[in-house]
PDB file of C-alpha atoms and ligand atoms in Angstrom:
ATOM      1  CA  MET A   1      43.354 -34.101  20.116  1.00 93.00           C
ATOM      2  CA  ASN A   2      40.442 -31.823  20.703  1.00 96.00           C
ATOM      3  CA  ILE A   3      39.402 -29.508  17.835  1.00 97.00           C
ATOM      4  CA  ILE A   4      37.728 -26.133  18.223  1.00 97.00           C
ATOM      5  CA  LYS A   5      36.369 -24.903  14.899  1.00 97.00           C
ATOM      6  CA  VAL A   6      36.109 -21.183  14.275  1.00 97.00           C
ATOM      7  CA  GLN A   7      34.886 -19.141  11.320  1.00 97.00           C
ATOM      8  CA  ASP A   8      37.925 -17.032  10.631  1.00 98.00           C
ATOM      9  CA  TYR A   9      41.257 -15.657  11.740  1.00 98.00           C
ATOM     10  CA  ASP A  10      39.814 -13.031  14.064  1.00 98.00           C
ATOM     11  CA  GLU A  11      37.529 -15.498  15.809  1.00 98.00           C
ATOM     12  CA  MET A  12      40.526 -17.809  16.256  1.00 98.00           C
ATOM     13  CA  GLY A  13      42.268 -14.962  18.077  1.00 98.00           C
ATOM     14  CA  SER A  14      39.343 -14.165  20.330  1.00 98.00           C
ATOM     15  CA  VAL A  15      38.628 -17.816  21.202  1.00 98.00           C
ATOM     16  CA  THR A  16      42.315 -18.441  21.949  1.00 98.00           C
ATOM     17  CA  ALA A  17      42.604 -15.270  24.031  1.00 98.00           C
ATOM     18  CA  ASP A  18      39.532 -16.283  26.079  1.00 98.00           C
ATOM     19  CA  TYR A  19      41.032 -19.738  26.573  1.00 98.00           C
ATOM     20  CA  VAL A  20      44.356 -18.315  27.747  1.00 98.00           C
ATOM     21  CA  SER A  21      42.708 -15.661  29.958  1.00 98.00           C
ATOM     22  CA  GLU A  22      40.698 -18.338  31.757  1.00 98.00           C
ATOM     23  CA  LYS A  23      43.870 -20.344  32.377  1.00 98.00           C
ATOM     24  CA  ILE A  24      45.522 -17.225  33.830  1.00 98.00           C
ATOM     25  CA  GLN A  25      42.527 -16.595  36.069  1.00 97.00           C
ATOM     26  CA  ASP A  26      42.787 -20.178  37.368  1.00 98.00           C
ATOM     27  CA  ASN A  27      46.543 -19.896  37.836  1.00 98.00           C
ATOM     28  CA  PRO A  28      47.855 -16.292  37.824  1.00 98.00           C
ATOM     29  CA  GLU A  29      51.447 -17.582  38.125  1.00 98.00           C
ATOM     30  CA  MET A  30      51.263 -19.883  35.141  1.00 98.00           C
ATOM     31  CA  THR A  31      54.024 -20.343  32.578  1.00 98.00           C
ATOM     32  CA  LEU A  32      52.934 -19.690  29.027  1.00 98.00           C
ATOM     33  CA  GLY A  33      54.787 -20.742  25.885  1.00 98.00           C
ATOM     34  CA  LEU A  34      54.440 -18.276  23.016  1.00 98.00           C
ATOM     35  CA  ALA A  35      54.874 -18.258  19.239  1.00 98.00           C
ATOM     36  CA  THR A  36      55.466 -15.551  16.651  1.00 97.00           C
ATOM     37  CA  GLY A  37      54.586 -15.322  12.948  1.00 94.00           C
ATOM     38  CA  SER A  38      51.268 -14.278  11.433  1.00 95.00           C
ATOM     39  CA  THR A  39      49.088 -16.845  13.164  1.00 98.00           C
ATOM     40  CA  PRO A  40      49.124 -15.658  16.816  1.00 98.00           C
ATOM     41  CA  LYS A  41      48.853 -11.920  16.062  1.00 98.00           C
ATOM     42  CA  SER A  42      45.067 -11.885  16.455  1.00 98.00           C
ATOM     43  CA  THR A  43      45.436 -13.788  19.740  1.00 98.00           C
ATOM     44  CA  TYR A  44      47.806 -11.107  21.048  1.00 98.00           C
ATOM     45  CA  LYS A  45      45.403  -8.390  19.897  1.00 98.00           C
ATOM     46  CA  HIS A  46      42.575  -9.999  21.863  1.00 98.00           C
ATOM     47  CA  LEU A  47      44.782 -10.672  24.893  1.00 98.00           C
ATOM     48  CA  ILE A  48      45.701  -6.972  24.935  1.00 98.00           C
ATOM     49  CA  GLU A  49      41.973  -6.174  24.928  1.00 98.00           C
ATOM     50  CA  ALA A  50      41.520  -8.639  27.814  1.00 98.00           C
ATOM     51  CA  HIS A  51      44.277  -6.804  29.663  1.00 98.00           C
ATOM     52  CA  GLN A  52      42.505  -3.486  29.083  1.00 98.00           C
ATOM     53  CA  LYS A  53      39.427  -5.068  30.658  1.00 97.00           C
ATOM     54  CA  GLY A  54      41.353  -6.270  33.712  1.00 96.00           C
ATOM     55  CA  THR A  55      43.334  -9.458  32.968  1.00 97.00           C
ATOM     56  CA  SER A  56      46.755  -9.151  34.567  1.00 98.00           C
ATOM     57  CA  PHE A  57      49.909 -10.796  33.234  1.00 98.00           C
ATOM     58  CA  LYS A  58      52.022  -9.533  36.127  1.00 98.00           C
ATOM     59  CA  HIS A  59      52.742 -12.897  37.675  1.00 98.00           C
ATOM     60  CA  ILE A  60      52.973 -15.137  34.626  1.00 98.00           C
ATOM     61  CA  THR A  61      56.227 -16.237  33.029  1.00 98.00           C
ATOM     62  CA  THR A  62      56.564 -16.660  29.268  1.00 98.00           C
ATOM     63  CA  PHE A  63      58.932 -18.587  27.016  1.00 98.00           C
ATOM     64  CA  ASN A  64      59.010 -18.016  23.283  1.00 98.00           C
ATOM     65  CA  LEU A  65      59.623 -20.876  20.922  1.00 98.00           C
ATOM     66  CA  ASP A  66      62.366 -19.394  18.829  1.00 98.00           C
ATOM     67  CA  GLU A  67      64.551 -16.532  17.633  1.00 98.00           C
ATOM     68  CA  TYR A  68      66.689 -15.902  14.570  1.00 97.00           C
ATOM     69  CA  VAL A  69      70.442 -16.225  14.959  1.00 97.00           C
ATOM     70  CA  GLY A  70      72.342 -13.020  14.307  1.00 95.00           C
ATOM     71  CA  LEU A  71      69.582 -10.488  14.897  1.00 95.00           C
ATOM     72  CA  LYS A  72      69.832  -8.129  17.842  1.00 94.00           C
ATOM     73  CA  PRO A  73      66.749  -7.828  20.074  1.00 94.00           C
ATOM     74  CA  ASN A  74      66.079  -4.332  18.712  1.00 95.00           C
ATOM     75  CA  ASP A  75      66.229  -5.473  15.076  1.00 95.00           C
ATOM     76  CA  PRO A  76      62.698  -4.992  13.690  1.00 94.00           C
ATOM     77  CA  ASN A  77      62.838  -8.507  12.198  1.00 95.00           C
ATOM     78  CA  SER A  78      63.807 -10.211  15.442  1.00 96.00           C
ATOM     79  CA  TYR A  79      61.210 -12.099  17.434  1.00 97.00           C
ATOM     80  CA  HIS A  80      62.156 -10.026  20.492  1.00 98.00           C
ATOM     81  CA  TYR A  81      61.031  -6.948  18.605  1.00 97.00           C
ATOM     82  CA  TYR A  82      57.887  -8.689  17.351  1.00 97.00           C
ATOM     83  CA  MET A  83      56.876  -9.783  20.862  1.00 98.00           C
ATOM     84  CA  ASN A  84      57.411  -6.312  22.309  1.00 98.00           C
ATOM     85  CA  LYS A  85      55.538  -4.647  19.481  1.00 98.00           C
ATOM     86  CA  PHE A  86      52.555  -6.976  19.291  1.00 98.00           C
ATOM     87  CA  PHE A  87      52.203  -8.017  22.911  1.00 98.00           C
ATOM     88  CA  PHE A  88      54.588  -7.280  25.774  1.00 98.00           C
ATOM     89  CA  GLN A  89      54.652  -3.496  25.582  1.00 98.00           C
ATOM     90  CA  HIS A  90      50.855  -3.408  25.839  1.00 98.00           C
ATOM     91  CA  ILE A  91      50.515  -5.579  28.939  1.00 98.00           C
ATOM     92  CA  ASP A  92      51.862  -5.590  32.484  1.00 98.00           C
ATOM     93  CA  ILE A  93      54.344  -8.492  32.297  1.00 98.00           C
ATOM     94  CA  PRO A  94      57.687  -7.561  33.930  1.00 98.00           C
ATOM     95  CA  SER A  95      60.373  -7.796  31.224  1.00 97.00           C
ATOM     96  CA  GLU A  96      62.491 -10.240  33.259  1.00 97.00           C
ATOM     97  CA  LYS A  97      59.638 -12.735  33.207  1.00 98.00           C
ATOM     98  CA  ALA A  98      59.340 -12.768  29.397  1.00 98.00           C
ATOM     99  CA  HIS A  99      61.964 -15.115  27.983  1.00 98.00           C
ATOM    100  CA  LEU A 100      63.197 -15.512  24.405  1.00 98.00           C
ATOM    101  CA  PRO A 101      66.345 -17.238  23.211  1.00 98.00           C
ATOM    102  CA  ASN A 102      69.164 -14.760  22.620  1.00 97.00           C
ATOM    103  CA  GLY A 103      69.994 -15.184  18.938  1.00 95.00           C
ATOM    104  CA  HIS A 104      72.773 -12.656  19.266  1.00 94.00           C
ATOM    105  CA  SER A 105      74.671 -14.523  21.979  1.00 94.00           C
ATOM    106  CA  ARG A 106      78.402 -15.046  21.365  1.00 92.00           C
ATOM    107  CA  ASN A 107      78.041 -18.633  22.460  1.00 96.00           C
ATOM    108  CA  ILE A 108      74.943 -19.993  20.790  1.00 96.00           C
ATOM    109  CA  SER A 109      75.270 -23.584  22.035  1.00 96.00           C
ATOM    110  CA  GLN A 110      75.614 -22.365  25.624  1.00 97.00           C
ATOM    111  CA  GLU A 111      72.597 -20.120  25.076  1.00 97.00           C
ATOM    112  CA  CYS A 112      70.586 -23.166  23.935  1.00 98.00           C
ATOM    113  CA  GLU A 113      71.596 -25.136  27.032  1.00 98.00           C
ATOM    114  CA  GLU A 114      70.735 -22.283  29.368  1.00 98.00           C
ATOM    115  CA  TYR A 115      67.390 -21.676  27.690  1.00 98.00           C
ATOM    116  CA  GLU A 116      66.491 -25.340  28.006  1.00 98.00           C
ATOM    117  CA  LYS A 117      67.463 -25.312  31.691  1.00 98.00           C
ATOM    118  CA  LYS A 118      65.216 -22.304  32.303  1.00 98.00           C
ATOM    119  CA  ILE A 119      62.290 -24.013  30.556  1.00 98.00           C
ATOM    120  CA  LYS A 120      62.822 -27.164  32.627  1.00 97.00           C
ATOM    121  CA  SER A 121      62.980 -25.204  35.873  1.00 97.00           C
ATOM    122  CA  HIS A 122      59.586 -23.608  35.154  1.00 96.00           C
ATOM    123  CA  MET A 123      57.605 -26.248  33.250  1.00 96.00           C
ATOM    124  CA  ILE A 124      55.378 -24.708  30.588  1.00 98.00           C
ATOM    125  CA  ASP A 125      51.711 -25.013  31.539  1.00 98.00           C
ATOM    126  CA  LEU A 126      50.337 -24.027  28.146  1.00 98.00           C
ATOM    127  CA  GLN A 127      52.280 -23.779  24.895  1.00 98.00           C
ATOM    128  CA  ILE A 128      50.796 -21.920  21.946  1.00 98.00           C
ATOM    129  CA  LEU A 129      51.977 -23.201  18.571  1.00 98.00           C
ATOM    130  CA  GLY A 130      51.570 -22.336  14.913  1.00 98.00           C
ATOM    131  CA  ILE A 131      52.403 -24.808  12.160  1.00 98.00           C
ATOM    132  CA  GLY A 132      54.439 -24.533   8.976  1.00 94.00           C
ATOM    133  CA  ALA A 133      53.028 -25.761   5.675  1.00 93.00           C
ATOM    134  CA  ASN A 134      55.692 -28.510   5.856  1.00 92.00           C
ATOM    135  CA  GLY A 135      54.556 -29.482   9.362  1.00 95.00           C
ATOM    136  CA  HIS A 136      57.272 -27.666  11.269  1.00 94.00           C
ATOM    137  CA  ILE A 137      56.583 -26.616  14.850  1.00 97.00           C
ATOM    138  CA  GLY A 138      58.843 -23.996  16.351  1.00 97.00           C
ATOM    139  CA  PHE A 139      61.651 -24.043  13.798  1.00 95.00           C
ATOM    140  CA  ASN A 140      61.857 -27.823  13.942  1.00 96.00           C
ATOM    141  CA  GLU A 141      61.946 -28.697  10.283  1.00 92.00           C
ATOM    142  CA  PRO A 142      61.135 -32.154   8.860  1.00 94.00           C
ATOM    143  CA  GLY A 143      63.814 -34.613   9.966  1.00 95.00           C
ATOM    144  CA  THR A 144      64.364 -33.043  13.405  1.00 96.00           C
ATOM    145  CA  SER A 145      64.731 -35.634  16.150  1.00 98.00           C
ATOM    146  CA  PHE A 146      61.746 -36.055  18.432  1.00 98.00           C
ATOM    147  CA  GLU A 147      64.307 -36.194  21.272  1.00 98.00           C
ATOM    148  CA  SER A 148      65.636 -32.696  20.524  1.00 98.00           C
ATOM    149  CA  ASN A 149      65.938 -29.998  23.179  1.00 98.00           C
ATOM    150  CA  THR A 150      66.566 -26.293  22.462  1.00 98.00           C
ATOM    151  CA  HIS A 151      69.030 -26.230  19.557  1.00 98.00           C
ATOM    152  CA  VAL A 152      70.292 -24.309  16.534  1.00 97.00           C
ATOM    153  CA  VAL A 153      68.724 -25.103  13.186  1.00 95.00           C
ATOM    154  CA  GLU A 154      69.483 -24.285   9.607  1.00 93.00           C
ATOM    155  CA  LEU A 155      66.220 -22.995   8.174  1.00 92.00           C
ATOM    156  CA  ALA A 156      64.655 -24.864   5.265  1.00 86.00           C
ATOM    157  CA  ASP A 157      64.546 -22.883   2.005  1.00 91.00           C
ATOM    158  CA  SER A 158      60.752 -23.088   2.056  1.00 88.00           C
ATOM    159  CA  THR A 159      60.674 -21.560   5.559  1.00 87.00           C
ATOM    160  CA  ARG A 160      63.065 -18.769   4.595  1.00 93.00           C
ATOM    161  CA  ARG A 161      60.933 -18.033   1.539  1.00 93.00           C
ATOM    162  CA  ALA A 162      57.721 -18.103   3.599  1.00 89.00           C
ATOM    163  CA  ASN A 163      59.236 -15.666   6.121  1.00 90.00           C
ATOM    164  CA  ALA A 164      60.809 -13.386   3.485  1.00 93.00           C
ATOM    165  CA  ARG A 165      57.565 -11.377   3.492  1.00 90.00           C
ATOM    166  CA  PHE A 166      58.685  -9.782   6.756  1.00 88.00           C
ATOM    167  CA  PHE A 167      62.115  -8.754   5.355  1.00 93.00           C
ATOM    168  CA  SER A 168      63.079  -6.442   2.471  1.00 93.00           C
ATOM    169  CA  SER A 169      64.614  -9.337   0.544  1.00 94.00           C
ATOM    170  CA  LEU A 170      65.123 -13.102   0.769  1.00 96.00           C
ATOM    171  CA  GLU A 171      68.872 -12.574   1.280  1.00 95.00           C
ATOM    172  CA  GLU A 172      68.158 -10.743   4.525  1.00 94.00           C
ATOM    173  CA  VAL A 173      66.325 -13.702   6.059  1.00 95.00           C
ATOM    174  CA  PRO A 174      68.738 -15.336   8.515  1.00 96.00           C
ATOM    175  CA  THR A 175      69.894 -18.842   7.639  1.00 96.00           C
ATOM    176  CA  HIS A 176      69.814 -20.120  11.218  1.00 96.00           C
ATOM    177  CA  ALA A 177      67.599 -19.897  14.272  1.00 96.00           C
ATOM    178  CA  ILE A 178      67.477 -21.099  17.861  1.00 98.00           C
ATOM    179  CA  THR A 179      64.389 -23.120  18.583  1.00 98.00           C
ATOM    180  CA  MET A 180      62.909 -25.091  21.418  1.00 98.00           C
ATOM    181  CA  GLY A 181      63.251 -28.720  20.390  1.00 98.00           C
ATOM    182  CA  ILE A 182      60.461 -31.191  19.877  1.00 98.00           C
ATOM    183  CA  ALA A 183      61.131 -32.725  23.311  1.00 98.00           C
ATOM    184  CA  SER A 184      61.071 -29.253  24.907  1.00 98.00           C
ATOM    185  CA  ILE A 185      57.696 -28.536  23.275  1.00 98.00           C
ATOM    186  CA  MET A 186      56.307 -31.938  24.227  1.00 98.00           C
ATOM    187  CA  SER A 187      57.239 -31.398  27.887  1.00 98.00           C
ATOM    188  CA  SER A 188      54.548 -28.665  28.076  1.00 98.00           C
ATOM    189  CA  LYS A 189      51.573 -29.773  30.140  1.00 98.00           C
ATOM    190  CA  GLU A 190      49.164 -28.548  27.507  1.00 98.00           C
ATOM    191  CA  ILE A 191      49.461 -27.425  23.874  1.00 98.00           C
ATOM    192  CA  VAL A 192      47.169 -25.210  21.808  1.00 98.00           C
ATOM    193  CA  LEU A 193      47.868 -25.394  18.076  1.00 98.00           C
ATOM    194  CA  LEU A 194      46.518 -22.546  15.968  1.00 98.00           C
ATOM    195  CA  VAL A 195      45.840 -23.217  12.300  1.00 98.00           C
ATOM    196  CA  SER A 196      44.507 -20.547   9.998  1.00 98.00           C
ATOM    197  CA  GLY A 197      44.099 -20.186   6.244  1.00 97.00           C
ATOM    198  CA  GLU A 198      44.106 -22.322   3.153  1.00 95.00           C
ATOM    199  CA  ALA A 199      47.913 -22.475   3.027  1.00 95.00           C
ATOM    200  CA  LYS A 200      47.838 -24.632   6.171  1.00 96.00           C
ATOM    201  CA  SER A 201      44.973 -26.894   5.171  1.00 96.00           C
ATOM    202  CA  GLU A 202      47.180 -29.678   3.731  1.00 96.00           C
ATOM    203  CA  ALA A 203      49.308 -29.737   6.878  1.00 97.00           C
ATOM    204  CA  LEU A 204      46.174 -29.865   9.039  1.00 97.00           C
ATOM    205  CA  GLU A 205      44.708 -32.636   6.933  1.00 96.00           C
ATOM    206  CA  ARG A 206      47.909 -34.627   7.315  1.00 96.00           C
ATOM    207  CA  LEU A 207      47.968 -34.048  11.065  1.00 96.00           C
ATOM    208  CA  LEU A 208      44.413 -35.306  11.398  1.00 95.00           C
ATOM    209  CA  SER A 209      44.846 -38.178   8.960  1.00 92.00           C
ATOM    210  CA  GLY A 210      45.832 -40.702  11.586  1.00 86.00           C
ATOM    211  CA  GLU A 211      49.434 -40.906  10.362  1.00 91.00           C
ATOM    212  CA  GLU A 212      51.696 -42.322  13.099  1.00 95.00           C
ATOM    213  CA  PRO A 213      54.119 -39.774  14.607  1.00 97.00           C
ATOM    214  CA  ASN A 214      57.168 -39.604  12.351  1.00 97.00           C
ATOM    215  CA  GLU A 215      60.053 -37.188  12.089  1.00 98.00           C
ATOM    216  CA  SER A 216      59.414 -36.326   8.447  1.00 97.00           C
ATOM    217  CA  PHE A 217      56.290 -34.453   9.594  1.00 98.00           C
ATOM    218  CA  PRO A 218      57.224 -32.832  12.925  1.00 98.00           C
ATOM    219  CA  ALA A 219      53.692 -31.842  13.973  1.00 98.00           C
ATOM    220  CA  SER A 220      52.689 -35.534  13.903  1.00 98.00           C
ATOM    221  CA  ILE A 221      54.308 -35.877  17.359  1.00 98.00           C
ATOM    222  CA  LEU A 222      51.382 -33.880  18.763  1.00 98.00           C
ATOM    223  CA  ARG A 223      49.207 -36.962  18.273  1.00 97.00           C
ATOM    224  CA  SER A 224      51.085 -38.570  21.149  1.00 97.00           C
ATOM    225  CA  HIS A 225      50.697 -35.649  23.572  1.00 98.00           C
ATOM    226  CA  PRO A 226      47.975 -36.157  26.200  1.00 98.00           C
ATOM    227  CA  HIS A 227      46.503 -32.639  26.062  1.00 98.00           C
ATOM    228  CA  VAL A 228      46.377 -30.892  22.684  1.00 98.00           C
ATOM    229  CA  THR A 229      43.684 -28.526  21.475  1.00 98.00           C
ATOM    230  CA  ILE A 230      43.653 -27.450  17.843  1.00 98.00           C
ATOM    231  CA  ILE A 231      41.909 -24.168  17.102  1.00 98.00           C
ATOM    232  CA  ALA A 232      41.351 -24.042  13.350  1.00 98.00           C
ATOM    233  CA  ASP A 233      39.442 -21.728  11.050  1.00 97.00           C
ATOM    234  CA  LYS A 234      37.145 -22.578   8.161  1.00 96.00           C
ATOM    235  CA  GLU A 235      39.778 -22.118   5.442  1.00 96.00           C
ATOM    236  CA  ALA A 236      42.274 -24.339   7.222  1.00 97.00           C
ATOM    237  CA  LEU A 237      39.603 -26.979   7.781  1.00 96.00           C
ATOM    238  CA  MET A 238      38.645 -27.015   4.121  1.00 91.00           C
ATOM    239  CA  GLY A 239      39.891 -30.263   2.642  1.00 77.00           C
ATOM    240  CA  THR A 240      40.034 -32.065   5.974  1.00 82.00           C
ATOM    241  CA  GLY A 241      36.464 -33.301   5.681  1.00 79.00           C
ATOM    242  CA  ILE A 242      35.599 -31.567   8.964  1.00 78.00           C
ATOM    243  CA  LYS A 243      32.635 -29.233   8.580  1.00 71.00           C
ATOM    244  CA  LEU A 244      32.095 -26.131  10.634  1.00 66.00           C
TER     245      LEU A 244
HETATM  246  C1  F6R B 301      56.958 -19.073  15.227  1.00 83.38           C
HETATM  247  C2  F6R B 301      57.145 -20.491  14.943  1.00 83.38           C
HETATM  248  C3  F6R B 301      56.749 -21.094  13.643  1.00 83.38           C
HETATM  249  C4  F6R B 301      55.426 -20.563  13.094  1.00 83.38           C
HETATM  250  C5  F6R B 301      55.109 -21.201  11.742  1.00 83.38           C
HETATM  251  C6  F6R B 301      53.855 -20.614  11.143  1.00 83.38           C
HETATM  252  O1  F6R B 301      57.423 -18.764  16.524  1.00 83.38           O
HETATM  253  O2  F6R B 301      57.640 -21.166  15.777  1.00 83.38           O
HETATM  254  O3  F6R B 301      56.670 -22.494  13.773  1.00 83.38           O
HETATM  255  O4  F6R B 301      54.406 -20.847  14.013  1.00 83.38           O
HETATM  256  O5  F6R B 301      56.181 -20.982  10.870  1.00 83.38           O
HETATM  257  O6  F6R B 301      54.094 -19.287  10.826  1.00 83.38           O
HETATM  258  P1  F6R B 301      52.925 -18.289  10.412  1.00 83.38           P
HETATM  259  O7  F6R B 301      52.050 -18.164  11.611  1.00 83.38           O
HETATM  260  O8  F6R B 301      53.613 -17.012  10.068  1.00 83.38           O
HETATM  261  O9  F6R B 301      52.231 -18.929   9.266  1.00 83.38           O
END
């Protein structure tokens, strides 16, 4: 795993946006895997700036990692809404090329199968990931099989509590989500993992510790992927022994 060290959250966003923009220049029809949450917001901000300076997203295809079950796409807490607000509505990607799981589908297991099929038919060139303090990637909580494809998960209490900051109360945080599985994520040709802030420093330390991939710490699987770049800021690196 290659590590790019950055000073802070904003620099993480600008370095990641430059990295992604270069990939798009090399391959304007690339397929990009996207994440939500706090971590990639600065990347989207900088990608929007890149768009204003000429980068076009017209021919790329995107797949998001996950979506809450039970929230309609126009629900302000859904990841559909988040992606439109923080990224898609500011760039030139045609809406039919931007894919997210439909958490409001009547048949959630069929939705998972179809989403997985779509991912397989495209092949993700570059997947952007964040990480949970417990090592989750996507919504794959500790204990998730490394063989998993897109599936429904019951969210860990710690994840619901961590995400409650986006809702008016903890009760409103959905209990389930659809997520790309670990195998779906690992089938990406390349992965960029973003890690920012002190709250993630233990998880980063564990990831870098040399621990063999094991399902109790989902992100550990990334050690066995041939092309992973970690972009981490100073606070996240604190405690890992890696100096800026
Ligand atoms: C989001 C996702 C999650 C987040 C993780 C970190 O699509 O798949 O794995 O990346 O929960 O969230 P933040 O960035 O909010 O700390």
